[in-house]
Amino acid sequence: MRWPPPDDWPMAAFSRQMCHRPHRWHVQSAGRGDTVLLIHGAGGATQSWRALFPRLARSHHVVAVDLPGQGYSQSGAQQRFGLAATAEDLCALAAAEGWHPSITIGHSAGAAIALQMALSGFPTGRIGAINAALGNFQGVAGWLFPMLAKALAMTPLTAHLFSATANAATVHRLINGTGSEISPEGEAYYLRLLRDRAHVDATLSMMAQWTLDDLIAALPEIQTDVTLVAGENDKAVPPTISKTAAQQLPHARFHSLSQLGHLAHEEDPNAVLLALNLPIAPS
């Protein structure tokens, strides 16, 4: 996405660009008080926090970051889209900016990044993991999906063709496939992302470099307090993934949300805030 965000992009008034090697990061921050760090999932951007961000900013200092190459963050190192590298680069940015979160909230892949940050020793505060993508694909999908992502990432025209053909029906179908229902306005933001070749290319590269084996094996070593929130209707990451992770983490609790899907924080932000023991406020 070309910098800067347009005025009609969610929370654009709070956007700024931060240059910290190797990336140029898009960061949105607002509010005062204890810091809340928000990390979106693969293929999303800060817009996915458009419901939680203003609510949290009433009582906290809220920081939302676009992952490298996604949204309005510009990548400076194509080979640093994997889990460990992304967490390392985000830790470096947070340390440089003096962010000391009281809670780090991650959605899907963002939850895995938050846990990886905690594993590395970064003071994340407690962690809120929304539909955490902590399970490797099983069976045939275990080798097919990573190989497909790598093949797509190595094909220069793939991102261009996907972006050129994406339309409202594409987005609606993809989101419904996750078990979520969001507003037409919310779907329109995802369409903007999918129509951007650089964003799609970065998402595919992230998928191609992604591996969870080391993190999953190390879950018992993470001493951070973790709340795993799972939508019962999530068709992208089964709730059993979060339930199993809660059993492996030494200080974790599992909270189930009925009738919500993978984008639970966009569908019912107050339910997510309650699950994370955070104050509810009007948007």
XYZ file of N, CA and C in Angstrom:
849
model
N 0.856 -1.182 0.000
C 0.000 0.000 0.000
C 0.899 1.242 0.000
N 0.517 2.212 -0.809
C 1.358 3.407 -0.951
C 1.140 4.356 0.218
N 2.266 4.776 0.813
C 2.228 5.708 1.940
C 1.908 7.116 1.437
N 1.119 7.892 2.199
C 0.507 7.615 3.497
C -0.892 7.040 3.331
N -1.467 6.514 4.430
C -2.845 6.023 4.352
C -3.792 7.172 4.015
N -4.815 6.912 3.218
C -5.783 7.969 2.914
C -6.614 8.315 4.140
N -7.258 9.459 4.088
C -8.028 9.929 5.238
C -9.153 8.981 5.627
N -9.665 8.200 4.669
C -10.780 7.308 4.990
C -10.329 5.926 5.457
N -9.013 5.744 5.665
C -8.526 4.487 6.234
C -8.738 4.525 7.739
N -9.183 3.422 8.361
C -9.455 3.443 9.801
C -8.276 3.946 10.625
N -8.557 4.859 11.518
C -7.588 5.464 12.454
C -6.457 6.187 11.731
N -6.668 6.639 10.487
C -5.600 7.276 9.714
C -5.033 8.505 10.415
N -5.848 9.177 11.202
C -5.386 10.363 11.907
C -4.272 10.043 12.907
N -4.165 8.767 13.291
C -3.153 8.364 14.277
C -1.968 7.647 13.628
N -1.909 7.670 12.306
C -0.858 6.944 11.586
C 0.438 7.736 11.525
N 1.526 7.002 11.619
C 2.842 7.586 11.366
C 3.759 6.485 10.852
N 4.812 6.902 10.180
C 5.778 5.956 9.633
C 7.039 6.003 10.474
N 7.511 4.825 10.888
C 8.716 4.725 11.703
C 9.749 3.896 10.957
N 10.903 4.468 10.769
C 11.990 3.765 10.091
C 12.872 3.105 11.143
N 12.812 1.799 11.187
C 13.688 1.043 12.072
C 14.112 -0.199 11.326
N 15.407 -0.312 11.067
C 15.931 -1.375 10.217
C 15.398 -2.744 10.616
N 15.022 -3.515 9.601
C 15.198 -3.257 8.174
C 13.951 -2.712 7.481
N 12.912 -2.320 8.252
C 11.635 -1.971 7.635
C 11.251 -0.519 7.897
N 10.292 -0.045 7.106
C 9.583 1.198 7.392
C 8.192 0.808 7.876
N 7.951 1.005 9.155
C 6.755 0.488 9.804
C 5.622 1.507 9.775
N 4.414 1.014 9.570
C 3.221 1.828 9.762
C 2.705 1.554 11.165
N 2.650 2.610 11.979
C 2.235 2.498 13.373
C 1.098 3.477 13.640
N 0.107 3.027 14.349
C -0.971 3.896 14.807
C -0.982 3.871 16.325
N -1.004 5.036 16.941
C -1.005 5.093 18.404
C -1.905 6.223 18.869
N -2.568 5.989 20.006
C -3.473 6.992 20.583
C -3.712 6.645 22.038
N -4.158 7.629 22.804
C -4.550 7.397 24.186
C -3.411 7.500 25.180
N -3.782 7.468 26.445
C -2.817 7.525 27.548
C -3.104 6.419 28.545
N -2.062 6.057 29.271
C -2.194 5.001 30.260
C -1.286 3.837 29.937
N -1.608 2.670 30.491
C -0.826 1.469 30.206
C -0.897 1.156 28.716
N 0.212 0.654 28.176
C 0.293 0.399 26.737
C -0.324 -0.945 26.368
N -1.113 -0.934 25.297
C -1.652 -2.141 24.677
C -1.052 -2.239 23.282
N -0.373 -3.327 22.983
C 0.214 -3.547 21.664
C -0.674 -4.509 20.893
N -1.074 -4.105 19.671
C -1.968 -4.898 18.837
C -1.219 -5.422 17.620
N -1.303 -6.745 17.386
C -0.611 -7.376 16.256
C -1.643 -8.132 15.422
N -1.837 -7.691 14.179
C -2.854 -8.302 13.324
C -2.376 -9.638 12.760
N -3.284 -10.340 12.103
C -2.974 -11.628 11.508
C -2.506 -11.503 10.075
N -2.095 -12.615 9.485
C -1.586 -12.629 8.114
C -2.672 -12.163 7.146
N -2.307 -11.252 6.258
C -3.237 -10.766 5.253
C -4.074 -9.596 5.705
N -3.996 -9.248 6.974
C -4.744 -8.107 7.492
C -3.850 -6.893 7.638
N -4.306 -5.939 8.408
C -3.544 -4.721 8.692
C -4.171 -4.078 9.926
N -3.747 -2.862 10.254
C -4.281 -2.207 11.446
C -5.792 -2.018 11.371
N -6.356 -1.999 10.154
C -7.806 -1.824 10.023
C -8.595 -2.910 10.742
N -7.972 -4.060 10.980
C -8.701 -5.133 11.661
C -8.985 -4.783 13.132
N -8.298 -3.748 13.637
C -8.490 -3.315 15.025
C -9.412 -2.103 15.114
N -10.127 -1.768 14.025
C -10.901 -0.522 13.979
C -11.991 -0.458 15.050
N -12.458 -1.613 15.546
C -13.460 -1.616 16.607
C -12.820 -1.572 17.996
N -11.716 -2.298 18.186
C -11.063 -2.337 19.497
C -10.235 -1.089 19.777
N -9.572 -0.565 18.752
C -8.632 0.556 18.934
C -9.278 1.742 19.654
N -10.390 2.290 19.161
C -10.960 3.461 19.843
C -11.499 3.146 21.234
N -11.994 1.925 21.413
C -12.482 1.554 22.743
C -11.339 1.517 23.741
N -10.233 0.897 23.361
C -9.090 0.782 24.257
C -8.418 2.132 24.511
N -8.444 3.010 23.510
C -7.761 4.308 23.631
C -8.413 5.206 24.669
N -9.612 4.879 25.109
C -10.257 5.670 26.155
C -9.579 5.489 27.513
N -8.902 4.354 27.695
C -8.304 4.083 29.005
C -6.847 3.621 28.919
N -6.306 3.463 27.694
C -4.956 2.950 27.513
C -4.217 3.722 26.423
N -2.916 3.547 26.417
C -2.093 3.966 25.275
C -2.067 2.777 24.317
N -2.697 2.927 23.161
C -2.858 1.819 22.227
C -1.900 1.977 21.057
N -1.202 0.909 20.717
C -0.275 0.899 19.588
C -0.636 -0.266 18.673
N -0.919 0.045 17.415
C -1.195 -0.990 16.411
C -0.159 -0.874 15.309
N 0.356 -2.010 14.862
C 1.455 -2.033 13.887
C 1.069 -2.903 12.696
N 1.360 -2.415 11.485
C 1.257 -3.270 10.299
C 2.504 -4.143 10.215
N 2.327 -5.431 9.986
C 3.469 -6.328 9.834
C 4.258 -5.975 8.573
N 5.533 -6.346 8.503
C 6.392 -5.966 7.366
C 5.789 -6.330 6.009
N 5.715 -5.345 5.134
C 5.220 -5.554 3.786
C 3.710 -5.578 3.675
N 3.009 -5.671 4.796
C 1.560 -5.734 4.781
C 0.966 -4.385 5.171
N -0.231 -4.106 4.667
C -0.817 -2.802 4.942
C 0.082 -1.700 4.425
N 0.391 -0.747 5.304
C 1.215 0.397 4.900
C 2.655 0.314 5.420
N 3.047 -0.842 5.953
C 4.458 -1.050 6.308
C 5.229 -1.498 5.076
N 6.406 -0.960 4.903
C 7.247 -1.282 3.750
C 8.414 -2.155 4.206
N 8.533 -3.309 3.571
C 9.588 -4.245 3.948
C 10.931 -3.831 3.358
N 11.969 -4.002 4.178
C 13.314 -3.748 3.693
C 14.134 -5.015 3.596
N 13.488 -6.154 3.862
C 14.202 -7.439 3.827
C 13.194 -8.547 3.556
N 13.120 -8.981 2.316
C 12.131 -9.969 1.892
C 12.292 -11.303 2.598
N 13.498 -11.595 3.078
C 13.748 -12.892 3.698
C 13.393 -12.901 5.183
N 12.849 -11.794 5.718
C 12.571 -11.705 7.156
C 11.059 -11.675 7.435
N 10.313 -12.541 6.745
C 8.877 -12.610 6.947
C 8.461 -13.807 7.803
N 9.411 -14.649 8.185
C 9.098 -15.807 9.015
C 8.767 -15.403 10.441
N 8.303 -16.373 11.233
C 7.864 -16.101 12.599
C 8.976 -15.513 13.467
N 10.114 -16.187 13.526
C 11.192 -15.742 14.409
C 11.723 -14.375 13.997
N 11.928 -14.160 12.691
C 12.470 -12.888 12.216
C 11.482 -11.756 12.441
N 10.197 -11.993 12.178
C 9.190 -10.956 12.385
C 9.118 -10.566 13.852
N 9.114 -11.555 14.738
C 9.074 -11.264 16.170
C 10.314 -10.496 16.606
N 11.477 -10.887 16.092
C 12.723 -10.204 16.442
C 12.691 -8.741 15.989
N 12.228 -8.500 14.767
C 12.192 -7.128 14.253
C 11.166 -6.286 14.999
N 10.043 -6.883 15.376
C 9.031 -6.141 16.128
C 9.507 -5.841 17.541
N 10.222 -6.772 18.151
C 10.821 -6.524 19.473
C 11.795 -5.353 19.407
N 12.607 -5.315 18.353
C 13.580 -4.233 18.196
C 12.886 -2.892 18.034
N 11.805 -2.857 17.262
C 11.042 -1.616 17.096
C 10.444 -1.174 18.421
N 9.827 -2.106 19.141
C 9.202 -1.771 20.419
C 10.226 -1.265 21.429
N 11.394 -1.896 21.467
C 12.442 -1.467 22.391
C 12.937 -0.074 22.033
N 13.109 0.185 20.736
C 13.589 1.491 20.294
C 12.595 2.602 20.621
N 11.301 2.275 20.552
C 10.261 3.273 20.820
C 9.876 3.354 22.298
N 10.453 2.463 23.101
C 10.162 2.485 24.529
C 8.780 1.993 24.896
N 8.242 1.086 24.068
C 6.927 0.516 24.397
C 7.093 -0.583 25.437
N 6.350 -0.485 26.521
C 6.367 -1.501 27.572
C 4.924 -1.940 27.808
N 4.424 -2.857 26.991
C 3.010 -3.222 27.054
C 2.610 -3.848 28.392
N 1.418 -3.476 28.827
C 0.820 -4.204 29.946
C 0.103 -5.433 29.409
N -0.286 -5.364 28.127
C -0.873 -6.503 27.451
C -0.567 -6.405 25.961
N -0.220 -7.514 25.369
C -0.028 -7.607 23.925
C -1.124 -8.509 23.380
N -1.898 -7.978 22.434
C -3.019 -8.724 21.869
C -2.691 -9.067 20.422
N -2.734 -10.347 20.109
C -2.468 -10.794 18.749
C -3.626 -11.601 18.212
N -3.898 -11.420 16.939
C -4.954 -12.187 16.281
C -4.334 -13.190 15.327
N -4.725 -14.447 15.408
C -4.301 -15.489 14.485
C -2.774 -15.599 14.460
N -2.143 -15.326 13.314
C -0.676 -15.357 13.256
C -0.064 -14.327 14.190
N -0.775 -13.217 14.421
C -0.287 -12.199 15.349
C -0.159 -12.723 16.764
N -1.018 -13.682 17.140
C -0.910 -14.302 18.459
C 0.355 -15.138 18.554
N 0.693 -15.851 17.473
C 1.939 -16.621 17.454
C 3.141 -15.686 17.576
N 3.076 -14.532 16.914
C 4.170 -13.565 17.006
C 4.309 -13.062 18.442
N 3.187 -12.766 19.096
C 3.237 -12.299 20.484
C 3.883 -13.342 21.393
N 3.532 -14.604 21.216
C 4.124 -15.668 22.027
C 5.606 -15.836 21.724
N 5.985 -15.689 20.464
C 7.398 -15.767 20.098
C 8.181 -14.620 20.726
N 7.583 -13.451 20.785
C 8.219 -12.302 21.441
C 8.444 -12.583 22.917
N 7.441 -13.161 23.571
C 7.579 -13.505 24.991
C 8.659 -14.557 25.186
N 8.697 -15.529 24.290
C 9.703 -16.593 24.374
C 11.114 -16.026 24.254
N 11.266 -14.970 23.469
C 12.587 -14.363 23.275
C 13.021 -13.506 24.464
N 12.113 -13.288 25.405
C 12.449 -12.497 26.582
C 11.914 -11.085 26.560
N 11.224 -10.692 25.476
C 10.671 -9.344 25.425
C 9.510 -9.230 26.421
N 9.440 -8.121 27.167
C 8.372 -7.958 28.166
C 7.045 -7.590 27.516
N 6.310 -8.572 27.084
C 5.041 -8.343 26.385
C 3.908 -7.943 27.308
N 4.120 -8.063 28.649
C 2.982 -8.016 29.538
C 2.185 -9.297 29.341
N 0.968 -9.314 29.844
C 0.166 -10.507 29.589
C -0.229 -10.542 28.111
N -0.574 -11.703 27.622
C -0.880 -11.869 26.199
C -2.343 -12.270 26.020
N -2.997 -11.585 25.095
C -4.332 -11.966 24.669
C -4.243 -12.551 23.276
N -4.565 -13.816 23.122
C -4.424 -14.513 21.848
C -5.813 -14.810 21.288
N -6.180 -14.117 20.210
C -7.503 -14.274 19.609
C -7.402 -15.257 18.443
N -8.076 -16.390 18.572
C -8.033 -17.424 17.527
C -6.596 -17.667 17.057
N -5.762 -18.006 18.009
C -4.323 -18.138 17.767
C -4.009 -19.233 16.757
N -3.245 -18.876 15.744
C -2.824 -19.843 14.716
C -1.607 -20.591 15.234
N -1.849 -21.604 16.039
C -0.763 -22.335 16.698
C -0.734 -23.808 16.324
N -1.457 -24.173 15.282
C -1.466 -25.568 14.881
C -0.956 -25.746 13.468
N -0.105 -26.729 13.253
C 0.322 -27.048 11.900
C -0.764 -27.850 11.198
N -0.863 -27.669 9.893
C -1.847 -28.426 9.124
C -1.540 -29.916 9.213
N -2.596 -30.699 9.199
C -2.445 -32.140 9.327
C -2.559 -32.831 7.971
N -2.039 -34.028 7.880
C -2.205 -34.863 6.692
C -1.609 -34.252 5.436
N -2.339 -34.416 4.331
C -1.862 -33.918 3.045
C -1.615 -32.419 3.100
N -2.498 -31.688 3.806
C -2.346 -30.234 3.880
C -1.042 -29.839 4.559
N -0.485 -30.731 5.375
C 0.754 -30.421 6.066
C 1.902 -30.140 5.128
N 1.913 -30.776 3.957
C 2.975 -30.464 2.991
C 2.444 -29.667 1.806
N 1.148 -29.810 1.476
C 0.619 -29.134 0.301
C 0.537 -27.615 0.499
N -0.005 -27.161 1.636
C -0.200 -25.731 1.822
C 1.115 -24.957 1.861
N 2.122 -25.397 2.644
C 3.404 -24.672 2.609
C 4.048 -24.682 1.228
N 3.985 -25.810 0.548
C 4.578 -25.875 -0.789
C 3.847 -24.952 -1.759
N 2.506 -24.903 -1.653
C 1.725 -24.022 -2.511
C 2.084 -22.563 -2.247
N 2.210 -22.204 -0.979
C 2.566 -20.827 -0.641
C 3.932 -20.465 -1.200
N 4.884 -21.396 -1.100
C 6.224 -21.121 -1.627
C 6.200 -20.983 -3.140
N 5.425 -21.831 -3.796
C 5.325 -21.746 -5.249
C 4.701 -20.425 -5.678
N 3.662 -20.013 -4.965
C 3.003 -18.749 -5.296
C 3.941 -17.573 -5.054
N 4.678 -17.620 -3.944
C 5.573 -16.513 -3.617
C 6.708 -16.380 -4.623
N 7.097 -17.481 -5.274
C 8.193 -17.439 -6.234
C 7.722 -17.138 -7.657
N 6.415 -16.968 -7.837
C 5.880 -16.665 -9.160
C 5.542 -15.185 -9.232
N 6.314 -14.390 -9.956
C 6.149 -12.937 -9.931
C 4.756 -12.456 -10.292
N 4.063 -13.130 -11.211
C 2.767 -12.645 -11.667
C 1.619 -13.025 -10.736
N 1.870 -13.913 -9.774
C 0.790 -14.412 -8.936
C 0.101 -13.300 -8.169
N 0.863 -12.503 -7.429
C 0.273 -11.426 -6.638
C -0.446 -10.436 -7.534
N 0.162 -10.133 -8.690
C -0.445 -9.181 -9.614
C -1.785 -9.693 -10.123
N -1.840 -10.968 -10.540
C -3.059 -11.531 -11.084
C -4.138 -11.637 -10.010
N -3.752 -12.052 -8.804
C -4.716 -12.172 -7.716
C -5.296 -10.804 -7.384
N -4.433 -9.799 -7.265
C -4.895 -8.453 -6.937
C -5.779 -7.881 -8.029
N -5.412 -8.157 -9.273
C -6.166 -7.605 -10.398
C -7.560 -8.205 -10.506
N -7.735 -9.432 -10.050
C -9.023 -10.114 -10.201
C -9.861 -10.104 -8.923
N -9.300 -9.638 -7.805
C -10.051 -9.613 -6.546
C -11.226 -8.642 -6.652
N -12.369 -9.058 -6.127
C -13.534 -8.186 -6.129
C -14.321 -8.395 -4.847
N -15.436 -7.690 -4.711
C -16.215 -7.764 -3.477
C -16.700 -9.175 -3.200
N -17.065 -9.899 -4.246
C -17.531 -11.277 -4.066
C -16.410 -12.165 -3.542
N -15.177 -11.925 -4.027
C -14.017 -12.685 -3.557
C -13.841 -12.515 -2.052
N -13.881 -11.254 -1.612
C -13.681 -10.949 -0.194
C -14.802 -11.554 0.645
N -16.033 -11.391 0.196
C -17.169 -11.920 0.953
C -17.048 -13.431 1.115
N -16.644 -14.103 0.060
C -16.486 -15.560 0.095
C -15.360 -15.962 1.047
N -14.244 -15.242 1.013
C -13.110 -15.563 1.880
C -13.457 -15.372 3.352
N -14.113 -14.263 3.653
C -14.444 -13.981 5.049
C -15.499 -14.948 5.570
N -16.508 -15.227 4.757
C -17.507 -16.212 5.177
C -16.874 -17.576 5.405
N -15.826 -17.874 4.647
C -15.125 -19.137 4.802
C -14.393 -19.268 6.112
N -14.199 -18.146 6.820
C -13.564 -18.189 8.136
C -14.587 -18.337 9.252
N -15.874 -18.344 8.888
C -16.911 -18.458 9.906
C -17.347 -17.137 10.483
N -16.905 -16.029 9.889
C -17.245 -14.700 10.395
C -18.188 -13.969 9.447
N -18.946 -13.049 10.035
C -19.762 -12.120 9.267
C -19.439 -10.715 9.756
N -18.897 -9.879 8.861
C -18.585 -8.506 9.223
C -19.334 -7.567 8.293
N -19.285 -6.292 8.570
C -20.058 -5.315 7.816
C -19.511 -5.157 6.396
N -20.340 -4.677 5.480
C -19.850 -4.378 4.122
C -18.674 -3.403 4.139
N -18.683 -2.446 5.064
C -17.564 -1.513 5.188
C -16.285 -2.265 5.544
N -16.396 -3.202 6.480
C -15.226 -3.995 6.860
C -14.712 -4.832 5.713
N -15.617 -5.414 4.943
C -15.204 -6.194 3.776
C -14.517 -5.307 2.748
N -14.980 -4.053 2.616
C -14.387 -3.131 1.639
C -12.935 -2.819 1.984
N -12.598 -2.770 3.272
C -11.202 -2.537 3.665
C -10.325 -3.729 3.259
N -10.847 -4.933 3.448
C -10.072 -6.106 3.035
C -9.916 -6.143 1.518
N -10.915 -5.672 0.785
C -10.793 -5.633 -0.669
C -9.666 -4.702 -1.094
N -9.534 -3.579 -0.414
C -8.420 -2.666 -0.727
C -7.078 -3.365 -0.544
N -6.979 -4.132 0.549
C -5.728 -4.848 0.803
C -5.462 -5.888 -0.276
N -6.481 -6.649 -0.633
C -6.304 -7.709 -1.618
C -6.013 -7.177 -3.012
N -6.404 -5.947 -3.273
C -6.140 -5.356 -4.574
C -4.742 -4.742 -4.673
N -4.007 -4.773 -3.573
C -2.660 -4.214 -3.569
C -1.640 -5.335 -3.748
N -0.877 -5.280 -4.822
C 0.052 -6.363 -5.149
C 1.119 -6.534 -4.074
N 1.658 -5.430 -3.558
C 2.725 -5.530 -2.563
C 2.223 -6.213 -1.291
N 1.009 -5.893 -0.879
C 0.433 -6.507 0.315
C 0.248 -8.011 0.109
N -0.311 -8.391 -1.046
C -0.529 -9.806 -1.332
C 0.798 -10.547 -1.420
N 1.774 -9.943 -2.062
C 3.082 -10.568 -2.202
C 3.728 -10.802 -0.830
N 3.628 -9.801 0.057
C 4.205 -9.942 1.397
C 3.488 -11.028 2.191
N 2.167 -11.109 2.036
C 1.407 -12.144 2.740
C 1.809 -13.535 2.267
N 1.964 -13.701 0.960
C 2.396 -14.991 0.422
C 3.808 -15.337 0.884
N 4.685 -14.345 0.920
C 6.055 -14.592 1.387
C 6.065 -14.984 2.862
N 5.200 -14.365 3.636
C 5.082 -14.722 5.052
C 4.646 -16.171 5.198
N 3.645 -16.582 4.415
C 3.187 -17.965 4.451
C 4.301 -18.926 4.061
N 5.064 -18.547 3.052
C 6.120 -19.425 2.553
C 7.232 -19.626 3.581
N 7.481 -18.602 4.411
C 8.577 -18.671 5.383
C 8.105 -19.096 6.778
N 6.820 -19.321 6.937
C 6.231 -19.551 8.258
C 6.446 -20.986 8.725
N 6.882 -21.137 9.945
C 6.958 -22.452 10.584
C 6.723 -22.286 12.072
N 5.950 -23.197 12.638
C 5.545 -23.092 14.040
C 6.186 -24.153 14.931
N 6.931 -25.064 14.348
C 7.425 -26.219 15.100
C 8.186 -25.826 16.366
N 9.129 -24.898 16.239
C 9.946 -24.523 17.398
C 9.109 -23.843 18.476
N 8.183 -22.975 18.061
C 7.340 -22.285 19.043
C 6.442 -23.267 19.769
N 5.800 -24.153 19.031
C 4.897 -25.122 19.658
C 5.645 -25.992 20.664
N 6.853 -26.402 20.302
C 7.658 -27.222 21.214
C 8.041 -26.456 22.473
N 8.150 -25.126 22.359
C 8.615 -24.312 23.481
C 7.481 -23.702 24.308
N 6.235 -23.983 23.982
C 5.116 -23.398 24.734
C 5.232 -23.627 26.239
N 5.657 -24.808 26.713
C 5.770 -25.008 28.157
C 6.809 -24.109 28.828
N 7.685 -23.485 28.044
C 8.728 -22.628 28.602
C 8.256 -21.189 28.787
N 7.123 -20.821 28.211
C 6.653 -19.434 28.262
C 5.947 -19.192 29.594
N 6.494 -18.299 30.396
C 5.979 -18.041 31.735
C 4.986 -16.886 31.795
N 4.701 -16.285 30.658
C 3.782 -15.154 30.583
C 2.344 -15.615 30.804
N 1.542 -14.758 31.423
C 0.112 -15.033 31.539
C -0.529 -14.885 30.161
N -1.262 -15.887 29.741
C -1.857 -15.895 28.408
C -3.340 -16.233 28.507
N -4.168 -15.439 27.835
C -5.583 -15.754 27.680
C -5.836 -16.086 26.219
N -6.274 -17.293 25.962
C -6.570 -17.735 24.604
C -8.077 -17.659 24.374
N -8.465 -16.798 23.446
C -9.873 -16.576 23.137
C -10.164 -17.212 21.785
N -11.170 -18.063 21.721
C -11.472 -18.771 20.481
C -12.949 -18.665 20.141
N -13.222 -18.296 18.886
C -14.592 -18.288 18.404
C -15.030 -19.701 18.067
N -16.179 -20.109 18.583
C -16.647 -21.488 18.365
C -16.966 -21.759 16.899
N -17.193 -20.680 16.134
C -17.538 -20.854 14.720
C -16.340 -20.613 13.801
N -15.139 -20.565 14.366
C -13.940 -20.326 13.556
C -13.689 -21.522 12.639
N -13.752 -21.270 11.330
C -13.510 -22.328 10.353
C -12.097 -22.275 9.781
N -11.307 -21.280 10.205
C -9.923 -21.169 9.749
C -8.966 -21.826 10.734
N -9.161 -21.563 12.024
C -8.336 -22.160 13.082
C -9.290 -22.783 14.096
N -9.403 -24.085 14.134
C -10.352 -24.737 15.050
C -10.113 -24.336 16.501
N -11.176 -24.116 17.281
C -11.018 -23.740 18.694
C -10.187 -24.729 19.495
N -10.153 -25.996 19.050
C -9.351 -26.992 19.770
C -7.868 -26.629 19.774
N -7.423 -25.850 18.789
C -6.021 -25.416 18.745
C -5.702 -24.566 19.976
N -6.573 -23.601 20.262
C -6.358 -22.735 21.433
C -6.506 -23.518 22.729
N -7.456 -24.440 22.771
C -7.669 -25.232 23.974
C -6.445 -26.098 24.278
N -5.875 -26.680 23.239
C -4.672 -27.499 23.419
C -3.490 -26.643 23.864
N -3.342 -25.465 23.263
C -2.245 -24.573 23.640
C -2.373 -24.140 25.097
N -3.595 -23.905 25.555
C -3.817 -23.498 26.943
C -3.357 -24.578 27.910
N -3.460 -25.828 27.496
C -3.008 -26.936 28.341
C -1.488 -27.048 28.382
N -0.817 -26.523 27.350
C 0.643 -26.612 27.274
C 1.334 -25.421 27.912
N 0.676 -24.284 27.915
C 1.260 -23.082 28.504
C 1.108 -23.121 30.024
N 2.155 -22.781 30.780
C 2.094 -22.900 32.247
C 1.066 -21.976 32.897
N 0.854 -20.785 32.318
C -0.039 -19.800 32.944
C -1.045 -19.312 31.903
N -1.999 -20.146 31.584
C -2.934 -19.809 30.520
C -4.352 -20.196 30.905
N -5.293 -19.483 30.312
C -6.700 -19.854 30.440
C -7.347 -19.775 29.065
N -8.353 -20.577 28.880
C -9.044 -20.655 27.597
C -10.447 -20.088 27.744
N -10.840 -19.231 26.787
C -12.168 -18.626 26.826
C -12.823 -18.811 25.473
N -13.985 -19.437 25.459
C -14.700 -19.710 24.213
C -15.792 -18.670 23.989
N -15.942 -18.241 22.733
C -16.970 -17.270 22.364
C -17.940 -17.924 21.381
N -19.165 -18.081 21.799
C -20.147 -18.749 20.956
C -20.555 -17.868 19.782
N -20.846 -18.491 18.659
C -21.396 -17.863 17.460
C -20.446 -16.872 16.777
N -19.172 -16.853 17.166
C -18.210 -15.968 16.524
C -17.190 -16.783 15.741
N -16.659 -16.184 14.663
C -15.710 -16.869 13.815
C -14.290 -16.367 13.987
N -13.497 -16.496 12.924
C -12.078 -16.173 13.004
C -11.835 -14.689 13.270
N -12.721 -13.831 12.784
C -12.583 -12.383 12.991
C -13.449 -11.933 14.161
N -13.380 -12.663 15.258
C -14.241 -12.404 16.411
C -14.122 -10.966 16.917
N -12.912 -10.409 16.897
C -12.701 -9.055 17.415
C -13.349 -7.996 16.533
N -13.632 -8.341 15.270
C -14.340 -7.425 14.388
C -15.844 -7.623 14.488
N -16.267 -8.834 14.791
C -17.691 -9.135 14.912
C -18.280 -8.608 16.222
N -17.608 -8.870 17.328
C -18.130 -8.490 18.645
C -16.967 -8.047 19.535
N -16.509 -6.801 19.362
C -15.343 -6.330 20.127
C -15.557 -6.354 21.637
N -16.776 -6.079 22.091
C -17.010 -6.068 23.534
C -16.887 -7.451 24.141
N -17.314 -8.473 23.425
C -17.169 -9.842 23.922
C -15.695 -10.200 24.072
N -14.865 -9.749 23.130
C -13.430 -10.015 23.208
C -12.805 -9.251 24.370
N -13.206 -7.997 24.550
C -12.677 -7.202 25.666
C -13.038 -7.842 27.003
N -14.264 -8.315 27.134
C -14.671 -8.994 28.365
C -13.825 -10.238 28.612
N -13.593 -11.011 27.568
C -12.795 -12.229 27.695
C -11.377 -11.928 28.129
N -10.862 -10.780 27.704
C -9.487 -10.385 28.026
C -9.415 -9.538 29.305
N -10.564 -9.399 29.983
C -10.622 -8.632 31.220
C -10.173 -7.185 31.009
N -10.646 -6.588 29.926
C -10.366 -5.194 29.612
C -11.668 -4.415 29.636
N -11.595 -3.108 29.941
C -12.833 -2.325 30.072
C -13.577 -2.173 28.756
N -14.891 -2.246 28.842
C -15.740 -2.029 27.678
C -16.083 -0.551 27.594
N -16.021 -0.016 26.390
C -16.377 1.381 26.176
C -16.984 1.511 24.796
N -17.849 2.519 24.592
C -18.398 2.734 23.255
C -17.285 3.045 22.269
N -17.504 2.746 20.999
C -16.489 3.037 19.980
C -16.353 4.528 19.773
